[in-house]
Tab-separated table of C-alpha atoms and ligand atoms in Angstrom:
chain	number	residue	atom	x	y	z
S	1	MET	CA	16.034	5.162	41.680
S	2	ILE	CA	19.026	5.960	40.240
S	3	ARG	CA	17.685	8.340	36.339
S	4	ILE	CA	19.388	6.171	33.499
S	5	VAL	CA	19.744	8.188	30.481
S	6	THR	CA	18.149	7.122	27.389
S	7	THR	CA	20.915	6.081	24.384
S	8	GLU	CA	23.651	5.914	27.744
S	9	THR	CA	22.655	3.198	29.431
S	10	PRO	CA	21.532	-0.390	28.309
S	11	TYR	CA	17.789	-1.588	28.396
S	12	LYS	CA	16.477	-4.419	30.379
S	13	VAL	CA	13.560	-5.632	28.899
S	14	GLY	CA	10.999	-6.252	32.446
S	15	GLU	CA	12.502	-3.444	34.656
S	16	THR	CA	12.070	-0.922	35.746
S	17	VAL	CA	13.832	2.665	35.680
S	18	LYS	CA	14.180	6.073	35.586
S	19	LEU	CA	14.346	8.500	33.543
S	20	SER	CA	14.439	12.716	33.843
S	21	GLY	CA	14.114	15.427	30.316
S	22	TRP	CA	11.440	17.689	28.199
S	23	VAL	CA	8.896	16.744	26.656
S	24	HIS	CA	9.993	16.843	23.135
S	25	LYS	CA	5.912	15.887	21.871
S	26	GLN	CA	2.737	13.747	22.635
S	27	ARG	CA	-0.186	12.903	20.417
S	28	TYR	CA	-3.488	11.097	21.938
S	29	LEU	CA	-5.666	8.590	21.068
S	30	SER	CA	-9.090	7.550	22.146
S	31	LYS	CA	-6.318	4.731	24.483
S	32	VAL	CA	-2.995	5.446	24.649
S	33	THR	CA	-1.187	8.877	24.729
S	34	PHE	CA	2.298	8.297	23.477
S	35	LEU	CA	5.063	10.902	25.120
S	36	LEU	CA	8.528	10.840	23.201
S	37	LEU	CA	10.986	11.577	25.800
S	38	ARG	CA	14.308	14.065	25.528
S	39	ASP	CA	17.738	14.299	27.417
S	40	ARG	CA	20.672	14.676	26.330
S	41	GLY	CA	20.973	11.489	25.026
S	42	GLY	CA	18.455	11.730	22.799
S	43	ILE	CA	14.538	10.674	22.514
S	44	ILE	CA	12.292	7.596	23.828
S	45	GLN	CA	8.898	6.879	23.114
S	46	CYS	CA	6.858	6.171	26.515
S	47	ILE	CA	3.415	4.693	26.683
S	48	LEU	CA	0.248	6.353	28.545
S	49	GLU	CA	-2.628	4.528	29.412
S	50	LYS	CA	-5.387	3.301	31.978
S	51	GLU	CA	-4.805	6.648	34.718
S	52	TRP	CA	-2.351	8.450	32.918
S	53	LEU	CA	-4.252	8.269	29.184
S	54	ASN	CA	-5.462	11.899	30.024
S	55	PHE	CA	-2.214	13.186	31.955
S	56	ARG	CA	-2.077	16.415	29.634
S	57	VAL	CA	1.839	18.860	29.901
S	58	GLU	CA	3.052	21.605	27.265
S	59	ASN	CA	5.823	20.192	24.967
S	60	GLU	CA	9.424	21.055	26.106
S	61	SER	CA	7.837	20.981	30.959
S	62	ILE	CA	10.642	19.000	33.064
S	63	VAL	CA	8.745	15.903	33.954
S	64	GLU	CA	10.077	12.725	35.512
S	65	ILE	CA	8.896	9.675	34.883
S	66	ILE	CA	9.177	6.016	36.410
S	67	GLY	CA	8.158	3.452	34.035
S	68	ASP	CA	8.616	-0.505	32.513
S	69	VAL	CA	10.458	-0.206	29.354
S	70	VAL	CA	9.315	-2.903	27.039
S	71	GLU	CA	10.631	-4.387	23.604
S	72	SER	CA	8.947	-2.244	21.114
S	73	LYS	CA	10.649	-3.852	17.450
S	74	LYS	CA	9.086	0.023	16.086
S	75	GLN	CA	11.330	1.689	17.817
S	76	LYS	CA	15.606	2.615	17.437
S	77	LEU	CA	15.872	1.932	21.194
S	78	GLY	CA	14.737	-1.409	20.230
S	79	VAL	CA	12.956	-0.815	23.529
S	80	GLU	CA	9.709	2.322	24.930
S	81	ILE	CA	8.297	3.147	28.445
S	82	HIS	CA	5.787	1.914	30.152
S	83	VAL	CA	4.439	4.862	32.140
S	84	ARG	CA	4.224	3.789	36.325
S	85	ASN	CA	4.116	7.309	37.231
S	86	ILE	CA	4.882	10.555	35.097
S	87	ARG	CA	6.088	13.543	37.547
S	88	VAL	CA	6.433	17.110	36.536
S	89	ILE	CA	9.383	18.814	37.870
S	90	ASN	CA	9.492	22.470	35.995
S	91	LYS	CA	6.303	23.484	33.740
S	92	CYS	CA	6.988	25.329	30.186
S	93	GLN	CA	4.917	28.353	31.324
S	94	GLU	CA	4.676	30.194	27.712
S	95	ALA	CA	4.658	29.241	23.514
S	96	ILE	CA	7.540	28.195	22.642
S	97	PRO	CA	8.993	30.558	19.789
S	98	PHE	CA	9.804	27.568	16.916
S	99	GLU	CA	9.070	24.633	16.353
S	100	ILE	CA	12.264	22.356	17.493
S	101	ASN	CA	10.964	18.680	17.813
S	102	GLN	CA	10.459	18.873	13.644
S	103	SER	CA	13.390	17.776	11.323
S	104	GLU	CA	14.617	20.915	10.748
S	105	LEU	CA	14.753	24.400	13.131
S	106	LYS	CA	11.562	26.587	10.460
S	107	ALA	CA	13.340	29.860	11.798
S	108	GLY	CA	15.760	32.740	10.726
S	109	MET	CA	19.037	32.945	11.392
S	110	ASP	CA	18.956	35.460	13.948
S	111	HIS	CA	15.359	34.109	15.788
S	112	LEU	CA	17.514	30.927	16.098
S	113	LEU	CA	20.303	32.643	17.614
S	114	ASN	CA	18.481	34.296	20.245
S	115	HIS	CA	16.551	32.129	21.943
S	116	ARG	CA	20.322	30.231	21.406
S	117	THR	CA	18.071	28.396	24.455
S	118	ILE	CA	15.733	26.905	22.653
S	119	SER	CA	17.373	26.418	19.048
S	120	LEU	CA	19.949	24.414	20.845
S	121	ARG	CA	17.361	21.216	21.851
S	122	HIS	CA	17.078	21.092	18.620
S	123	GLU	CA	18.383	17.462	18.322
S	124	LYS	CA	20.668	18.434	14.744
S	125	ASN	CA	22.571	21.656	17.132
S	126	GLN	CA	22.756	19.457	19.824
S	127	ALA	CA	24.674	16.946	17.619
S	128	ILE	CA	27.302	19.797	16.052
S	129	PHE	CA	28.046	20.378	19.981
S	130	LYS	CA	28.967	17.117	21.028
S	131	ILE	CA	30.476	17.405	17.238
S	132	GLN	CA	32.608	20.434	18.335
S	133	SER	CA	33.357	18.825	22.162
S	134	VAL	CA	34.916	15.294	21.152
S	135	LEU	CA	37.430	17.574	18.415
S	136	SER	CA	38.546	19.487	20.696
S	137	GLN	CA	39.334	16.569	23.583
S	138	SER	CA	41.218	15.057	20.727
S	139	PHE	CA	42.776	18.219	20.307
S	140	GLY	CA	44.008	18.039	23.723
S	141	ASP	CA	43.993	14.093	23.834
S	142	PHE	CA	46.728	13.912	20.461
S	143	PHE	CA	49.305	16.276	21.370
S	144	THR	CA	48.788	16.013	25.523
S	145	SER	CA	49.771	11.787	24.944
S	146	HIS	CA	53.074	13.621	22.722
S	147	GLY	CA	55.120	15.097	25.231
S	148	PHE	CA	52.768	18.763	25.185
S	149	THR	CA	51.852	21.240	27.649
S	150	ARG	CA	48.972	22.638	28.128
S	151	ILE	CA	49.090	25.832	28.644
S	152	PHE	CA	46.652	29.126	29.500
S	153	THR	CA	48.527	32.506	28.314
S	154	PRO	CA	46.426	35.586	29.295
S	155	LYS	CA	43.518	37.025	26.778
S	156	ILE	CA	43.514	40.804	28.239
S	157	VAL	CA	47.606	42.367	27.236
S	158	SER	CA	49.073	45.741	26.080
S	159	GLN	CA	49.447	45.221	22.599
S	160	GLY	CA	48.086	42.836	19.558
S	161	ALA	CA	49.620	39.762	18.171
S	162	GLU	CA	49.072	39.630	15.001
S	163	GLY	CA	49.877	43.147	14.248
S	164	GLY	CA	46.816	45.014	12.362
S	165	ALA	CA	43.957	47.096	13.459
S	166	ASN	CA	41.389	44.698	13.929
S	167	VAL	CA	42.776	44.838	17.892
S	168	PHE	CA	39.990	45.778	20.400
S	169	SER	CA	40.633	48.107	23.310
S	170	LEU	CA	39.847	48.812	27.025
S	171	ASN	CA	41.255	51.086	29.181
S	172	TYR	CA	42.913	48.755	31.962
S	173	PHE	CA	43.052	50.472	35.213
S	174	GLY	CA	44.368	53.847	33.482
S	175	LYS	CA	46.126	51.886	30.869
S	176	ASN	CA	45.177	51.243	27.827
S	177	ALA	CA	44.903	47.372	27.516
S	178	HIS	CA	43.617	45.102	24.561
S	179	LEU	CA	41.959	41.667	23.576
S	180	ALA	CA	44.328	38.872	22.519
S	181	GLN	CA	43.501	38.237	18.684
S	182	SER	CA	45.911	35.007	19.351
S	183	PRO	CA	47.392	33.341	22.027
S	184	GLN	CA	50.729	33.735	19.732
S	185	PHE	CA	53.908	36.015	22.261
S	186	TYR	CA	52.756	33.661	24.596
S	187	LYS	CA	52.836	30.290	23.338
S	188	GLN	CA	55.971	31.374	21.646
S	189	MET	CA	57.438	32.064	25.693
S	190	MET	CA	55.879	29.099	26.329
S	191	VAL	CA	58.820	26.618	24.723
S	192	ALA	CA	61.626	29.047	25.611
S	193	SER	CA	60.254	29.304	28.872
S	194	GLY	CA	61.399	25.356	28.560
S	195	PHE	CA	58.129	24.012	28.355
S	196	GLU	CA	59.310	22.829	24.577
S	197	ARG	CA	55.834	21.069	22.997
S	198	VAL	CA	52.152	23.439	23.893
S	199	PHE	CA	49.328	23.726	23.173
S	200	GLU	CA	46.293	25.877	24.343
S	201	ILE	CA	42.480	25.464	23.494
S	202	GLY	CA	41.139	29.098	24.690
S	203	GLN	CA	38.862	31.853	23.223
S	204	VAL	CA	40.513	34.461	21.198
S	205	PHE	CA	39.365	38.582	19.869
S	206	ARG	CA	39.622	39.807	16.343
S	207	ALA	CA	37.591	43.274	16.091
S	208	GLU	CA	37.157	42.761	12.677
S	209	ALA	CA	34.119	44.859	10.650
S	210	HIS	CA	32.912	41.750	9.005
S	211	HIS	CA	28.540	41.118	8.211
S	212	SER	CA	30.268	37.263	6.514
S	213	SER	CA	29.409	33.447	6.989
S	214	ARG	CA	32.779	33.109	8.303
S	215	HIS	CA	34.043	35.185	10.550
S	216	LEU	CA	33.459	35.749	14.890
S	217	ASN	CA	35.111	38.920	16.176
S	218	GLU	CA	35.442	36.662	19.319
S	219	TYR	CA	36.227	32.268	18.662
S	220	VAL	CA	38.181	29.508	20.233
S	221	SER	CA	41.657	29.158	18.815
S	222	LEU	CA	42.655	25.076	19.031
S	223	ASP	CA	47.359	26.247	18.818
S	224	VAL	CA	50.325	24.420	19.115
S	225	GLU	CA	53.723	25.661	19.783
S	226	ILE	CA	56.912	22.799	19.041
S	227	GLY	CA	60.858	23.635	20.449
S	228	PHE	CA	63.411	22.191	17.824
S	229	ILE	CA	61.897	22.325	14.650
S	230	ASP	CA	63.381	23.646	11.963
S	231	ASP	CA	61.131	22.903	8.932
S	232	VAL	CA	57.510	24.116	7.380
S	233	LYS	CA	57.313	20.236	6.730
S	234	GLU	CA	57.671	19.413	9.768
S	235	ILE	CA	54.181	21.547	11.831
S	236	MET	CA	52.401	20.294	8.091
S	237	GLU	CA	52.666	16.566	9.045
S	238	TRP	CA	51.553	17.379	12.754
S	239	GLU	CA	48.480	19.167	11.690
S	240	THR	CA	47.387	16.259	9.298
S	241	ASP	CA	48.296	14.383	11.911
S	242	VAL	CA	46.064	15.093	14.925
S	243	LEU	CA	43.533	16.322	11.788
S	244	LYS	CA	43.391	12.626	11.705
S	245	TYR	CA	42.693	11.382	15.156
S	246	MET	CA	40.250	14.293	15.739
S	247	ILE	CA	38.764	12.790	12.083
S	248	SER	CA	39.330	9.318	13.769
S	249	ARG	CA	37.579	9.815	17.008
S	250	VAL	CA	34.327	11.994	15.205
S	251	ASN	CA	34.079	9.037	13.712
S	252	ASP	CA	34.290	6.562	17.143
S	253	GLN	CA	33.069	8.796	19.306
S	254	CYS	CA	29.605	10.836	17.130
S	255	LYS	CA	28.527	8.174	15.491
S	256	ARG	CA	24.822	8.946	16.171
S	257	GLU	CA	25.761	12.873	16.368
S	258	LEU	CA	26.954	11.860	12.707
S	259	GLU	CA	23.953	10.137	11.830
S	260	ILE	CA	21.471	13.039	12.788
S	261	LEU	CA	23.393	14.808	10.556
S	262	ASP	CA	23.997	12.491	7.872
S	263	VAL	CA	27.623	14.089	7.713
S	264	LYS	CA	30.153	11.131	6.763
S	265	LEU	CA	33.815	12.769	7.895
S	266	PRO	CA	36.950	13.755	4.751
S	267	CYS	CA	38.751	10.178	4.995
S	268	ILE	CA	42.566	12.259	5.166
S	269	THR	CA	45.408	10.440	3.736
S	270	GLU	CA	47.770	13.364	2.379
S	271	ILE	CA	46.928	15.764	2.623
S	272	PRO	CA	47.755	18.169	-1.385
S	273	CYS	CA	49.538	21.326	-0.971
S	274	LEU	CA	50.116	24.198	-3.611
S	275	THR	CA	52.037	27.214	-2.419
S	276	LEU	CA	50.842	30.524	-3.156
S	277	TYR	CA	51.649	31.481	-6.863
S	278	GLU	CA	50.765	27.793	-7.746
S	279	ALA	CA	47.052	28.583	-6.652
S	280	GLN	CA	47.126	32.612	-7.986
S	281	GLU	CA	47.906	30.721	-11.414
S	282	ILE	CA	45.734	27.883	-11.099
S	283	LEU	CA	42.943	30.596	-10.099
S	284	SER	CA	43.985	32.980	-12.625
S	285	SER	CA	44.554	30.502	-16.305
S	286	LYS	CA	41.897	27.561	-14.478
S	287	TYR	CA	37.903	30.066	-13.683
S	288	GLN	CA	40.064	33.359	-15.098
S	289	LYS	CA	39.545	34.685	-10.770
S	290	ALA	CA	42.798	37.951	-10.155
S	291	SER	CA	43.736	37.405	-5.971
S	292	PRO	CA	45.189	40.324	-4.015
S	293	GLU	CA	48.313	40.448	-3.697
S	294	GLY	CA	50.423	38.278	-1.894
S	295	ASP	CA	47.223	36.363	-0.868
S	296	LEU	CA	43.881	34.060	-1.599
S	297	ASP	CA	40.385	36.039	-1.085
S	298	SER	CA	37.819	34.010	0.399
S	299	GLU	CA	36.351	32.915	-3.720
S	300	GLY	CA	40.291	32.283	-4.045
S	301	GLU	CA	39.605	30.478	-1.235
S	302	ARG	CA	36.499	28.129	-2.312
S	303	LEU	CA	37.072	28.423	-5.848
S	304	ILE	CA	40.804	25.910	-5.355
S	305	GLY	CA	38.655	24.380	-2.862
S	306	GLU	CA	36.625	22.944	-5.995
S	307	TYR	CA	40.152	22.616	-7.712
S	308	VAL	CA	42.084	19.466	-4.996
S	309	ARG	CA	37.985	17.813	-4.870
S	310	GLU	CA	38.732	16.945	-8.571
S	311	LYS	CA	42.230	16.750	-9.351
S	312	TYR	CA	43.361	15.534	-5.978
S	313	ASN	CA	39.575	14.570	-4.175
S	314	SER	CA	40.138	15.729	-1.308
S	315	GLU	CA	39.003	18.042	0.789
S	316	PHE	CA	41.664	19.694	2.224
S	317	VAL	CA	45.184	21.242	0.900
S	318	PHE	CA	47.747	23.326	2.350
S	319	ILE	CA	49.095	26.651	0.585
S	320	THR	CA	52.492	27.664	1.313
S	321	ASN	CA	55.274	30.552	0.458
S	322	TYR	CA	53.056	33.501	0.911
S	323	PRO	CA	55.365	36.250	1.399
S	324	CYS	CA	56.747	37.975	3.963
S	325	GLU	CA	54.465	41.377	3.752
S	326	THR	CA	51.054	39.364	3.531
S	327	ARG	CA	52.459	37.469	7.164
S	328	PRO	CA	52.991	38.747	10.870
S	329	MET	CA	55.907	40.186	11.964
S	330	TYR	CA	57.342	36.454	14.283
S	331	THR	CA	56.780	34.242	10.549
S	332	MET	CA	60.332	32.814	9.937
S	333	PRO	CA	62.075	34.210	6.196
S	334	SER	CA	62.285	31.688	3.516
S	335	ASN	CA	66.501	31.661	3.297
S	336	ASP	CA	67.000	34.343	-0.356
S	337	SER	CA	64.078	34.768	-0.588
S	338	ALA	CA	60.865	37.250	0.055
S	339	LEU	CA	58.882	34.657	1.434
S	340	THR	CA	57.983	32.806	4.071
S	341	GLU	CA	58.145	29.450	5.939
S	342	SER	CA	53.975	29.174	6.556
S	343	TYR	CA	51.285	27.476	4.804
S	344	ASP	CA	47.803	27.805	5.582
S	345	LEU	CA	45.188	25.326	5.749
S	346	LEU	CA	41.842	25.225	3.619
S	347	TYR	CA	39.375	22.501	4.795
S	348	LYS	CA	36.236	22.454	1.572
S	349	GLY	CA	37.604	25.621	0.228
S	350	LEU	CA	37.603	27.514	3.575
S	351	GLU	CA	41.490	28.694	6.057
S	352	ILE	CA	41.431	26.929	9.652
S	353	THR	CA	44.561	27.238	9.803
S	354	SER	CA	46.934	29.657	9.548
S	355	GLY	CA	50.851	28.029	10.516
S	356	GLY	CA	54.631	28.730	10.171
S	357	LEU	CA	58.328	28.376	11.262
S	358	ARG	CA	59.233	31.643	13.221
S	359	ILE	CA	61.926	33.671	13.809
S	360	HIS	CA	64.425	33.113	16.520
S	361	ASP	CA	66.825	35.141	16.379
S	362	TYR	CA	67.014	37.951	18.288
S	363	GLU	CA	68.470	40.767	15.222
S	364	MET	CA	66.321	39.046	12.752
S	365	LEU	CA	63.239	39.945	14.649
S	366	LEU	CA	63.758	43.897	15.694
S	367	GLN	CA	64.710	43.832	11.135
S	368	SER	CA	61.439	41.824	11.041
S	369	PHE	CA	58.908	44.333	12.919
S	370	SER	CA	60.541	47.769	11.769
S	371	SER	CA	60.301	47.025	8.250
S	372	LYS	CA	56.280	46.001	9.714
S	373	GLY	CA	56.553	49.982	10.860
S	374	LEU	CA	56.274	48.877	14.062
S	375	ASN	CA	58.236	49.390	16.972
S	376	PRO	CA	60.610	46.821	18.413
S	377	ASN	CA	60.542	48.227	22.004
S	378	ASP	CA	57.050	48.324	21.872
S	379	PHE	CA	56.766	44.731	22.831
S	380	ALA	CA	59.899	44.451	24.636
S	381	SER	CA	58.890	41.542	26.770
S	382	TYR	CA	58.348	38.818	24.027
S	383	ILE	CA	61.624	39.950	21.896
S	384	GLU	CA	63.559	40.879	25.453
S	385	MET	CA	63.025	36.694	25.414
S	386	PHE	CA	64.735	36.070	21.798
S	387	GLN	CA	68.425	36.816	23.877
S	388	TYR	CA	68.640	34.131	25.858
S	389	GLY	CA	68.385	31.074	23.513
S	390	VAL	CA	65.942	30.620	22.047
S	391	PRO	CA	65.168	27.508	19.881
S	392	PRO	CA	63.782	26.603	16.459
S	393	HIS	CA	59.511	26.369	16.945
S	394	GLY	CA	56.762	26.388	14.836
S	395	GLY	CA	52.960	26.025	15.527
S	396	PHE	CA	49.511	26.864	13.679
S	397	ALA	CA	46.088	27.174	14.827
S	398	ILE	CA	43.401	25.749	13.707
S	399	GLY	CA	40.027	28.327	14.090
S	400	LEU	CA	37.202	25.291	15.954
S	401	GLU	CA	34.450	27.223	15.085
S	402	ARG	CA	34.807	26.945	11.152
S	403	LEU	CA	36.713	23.188	11.018
S	404	THR	CA	33.041	23.123	13.127
S	405	ALA	CA	31.384	24.096	10.827
S	406	ASN	CA	32.522	22.482	7.716
S	407	MET	CA	32.578	19.200	8.916
S	408	THR	CA	29.429	19.835	10.346
S	409	GLY	CA	28.504	20.503	7.036
S	410	VAL	CA	27.293	24.070	8.948
S	411	GLY	CA	26.762	26.887	6.364
S	412	ASN	CA	27.263	29.687	8.863
S	413	ILE	CA	29.703	29.320	11.044
S	414	ARG	CA	27.486	31.004	13.576
S	415	GLY	CA	25.903	27.535	13.490
S	416	ALA	CA	28.735	25.783	15.303
S	417	THR	CA	29.331	28.760	17.913
S	418	ALA	CA	26.958	28.213	21.362
S	419	PHE	CA	26.844	32.067	21.622
S	420	PRO	CA	28.010	33.794	18.878
S	421	ARG	CA	29.598	37.446	18.766
S	422	ASP	CA	29.628	39.170	15.447
S	423	LEU	CA	28.737	42.762	14.621
S	424	GLU	CA	25.175	43.214	15.962
S	425	ARG	CA	25.747	40.948	18.247
S	426	LEU	CA	26.413	40.726	22.385
S	427	ILE	CA	23.539	38.904	23.607
S	428	PRO	CA	22.710	36.450	25.062
K	501	AMO	P1	45.426	33.779	11.687
K	501	AMO	O1	45.341	35.185	12.493
K	501	AMO	O2	45.032	33.092	10.583
K	501	AMO	O3	47.198	32.881	12.358
K	501	AMO	O4	43.869	32.859	13.515
K	501	AMO	C1	44.191	31.191	12.537
K	501	AMO	C2	43.312	30.564	12.302
K	501	AMO	O5	41.405	30.952	12.968
K	501	AMO	C3	40.386	31.019	12.756
K	501	AMO	N1	40.086	32.778	12.384
K	501	AMO	C4	39.299	32.872	12.493
K	501	AMO	N2	37.527	32.472	13.413
K	501	AMO	C5	36.701	32.609	13.105
K	501	AMO	N3	36.122	34.793	13.656
K	501	AMO	C6	38.379	34.906	12.632
K	501	AMO	N4	38.157	37.201	13.043
K	501	AMO	C7	38.470	34.195	12.602
K	501	AMO	N5	40.211	35.030	12.550
K	501	AMO	C8	41.127	33.930	12.429
K	501	AMO	C9	40.998	30.714	11.652
K	501	AMO	C10	42.377	30.285	11.387
K	501	AMO	O6	43.122	30.232	9.762
K	501	AMO	N6	49.043	33.573	14.787
K	501	AMO	C11	48.527	32.806	13.980
K	501	AMO	C12	48.435	30.568	14.033
K	501	AMO	C13	50.602	30.748	14.308
K	501	AMO	O7	50.914	30.471	13.034
K	501	AMO	O8	50.368	29.902	15.206
K	501	AMO	C14	46.422	33.320	13.936
K	501	AMO	O9	46.311	33.608	14.667
K	501	AMO	O10	40.754	29.267	11.252
């Protein structure tokens, strides 16, 4: 008999089926034992009577059940399983470190992360990572259907691509190497190699010594790079369109998960846009909040998130026109100004994306590297291609965990990361 999975297979009343999974919860009455069986699809009630009445096994053990499907209006699935046979496949041998068959996990974040295989079994965590899976899949599907090529670029690199000191170093057979901060140079190189439109879904590494609810030291970057584009607005339109598509896919494919998390996704029509200058002015006049030179800090982002929700009824806002000083060396400057053709996207007051046009002129790029105090020779394998015909191009990157955390209402980015890496955590 083939194993069926709860909620994935329509049940036929009267049919005999085989199910396997974890023993979620048991309740013993004088004439009946109720056993809730959990598998990747959800939870189903199984009824043990007569010779099975005194069957006992620890919760979280793995069992296989063969039983009859019986109509039950009280059950969400509309059916329950009357057990004909139950077999223990692998017993849970130790008391689990915290209860997972309650509506909420009642333990601190560290404890939950220390025992990740247990906390991930909770249905809210199952829902978060299923939504994350659909987000990444739909991101890829959207761009594939628009003529983009999926690329895989190295994560062991000779130089950081984002500037700054937040790079991890490693010894690469006696040479100094780094873990990639982003696929920035390589996605541009793939555009220059003739692929024109590329995307990548991959891990990147930031040696940021932050204790924060929004920073990881390893995260998944959803990257896009588009050739033959010379207006940053077009890039913002691509991002708006992919987000609309990703949200519609989650709404279609994750109804059960959204219900478990009690989450309603935003409806994007148009994303409002503020220049950095306007955002800083709003912060100063409306919230008496000073901003760092050429940027917003996390509190400023949060307040701007509140502002656009009130004013535009939007959970998203683009912030544009950052100055050259606060953007990386590859960013295209605006004509006749010290600003750049770049943007950040905030979602519920948290930056989830940076993007913009890139410099495609060789001399201008050399100049930009030098003005940031970087030696162009250290980046020669990237810079040299700009002598050989590179189209105008630009792109963006979305932090998958930040997007997932905000979408699922998880307050801390670690909750949207299966196995987070932060200042203290290297295991599990
Ligand atoms: P940036 O450095 O702004 O831009 O990163 C893009 C997005 O990645 C996410 N992110 C992080 N998520 C978790 N932990 C971190 N430490 C972390 N750092 C960044 C954020 C952020 O908006 N190459 C450019 C993108 C581009 O222009 O194409 C880049 O990496 O969501």
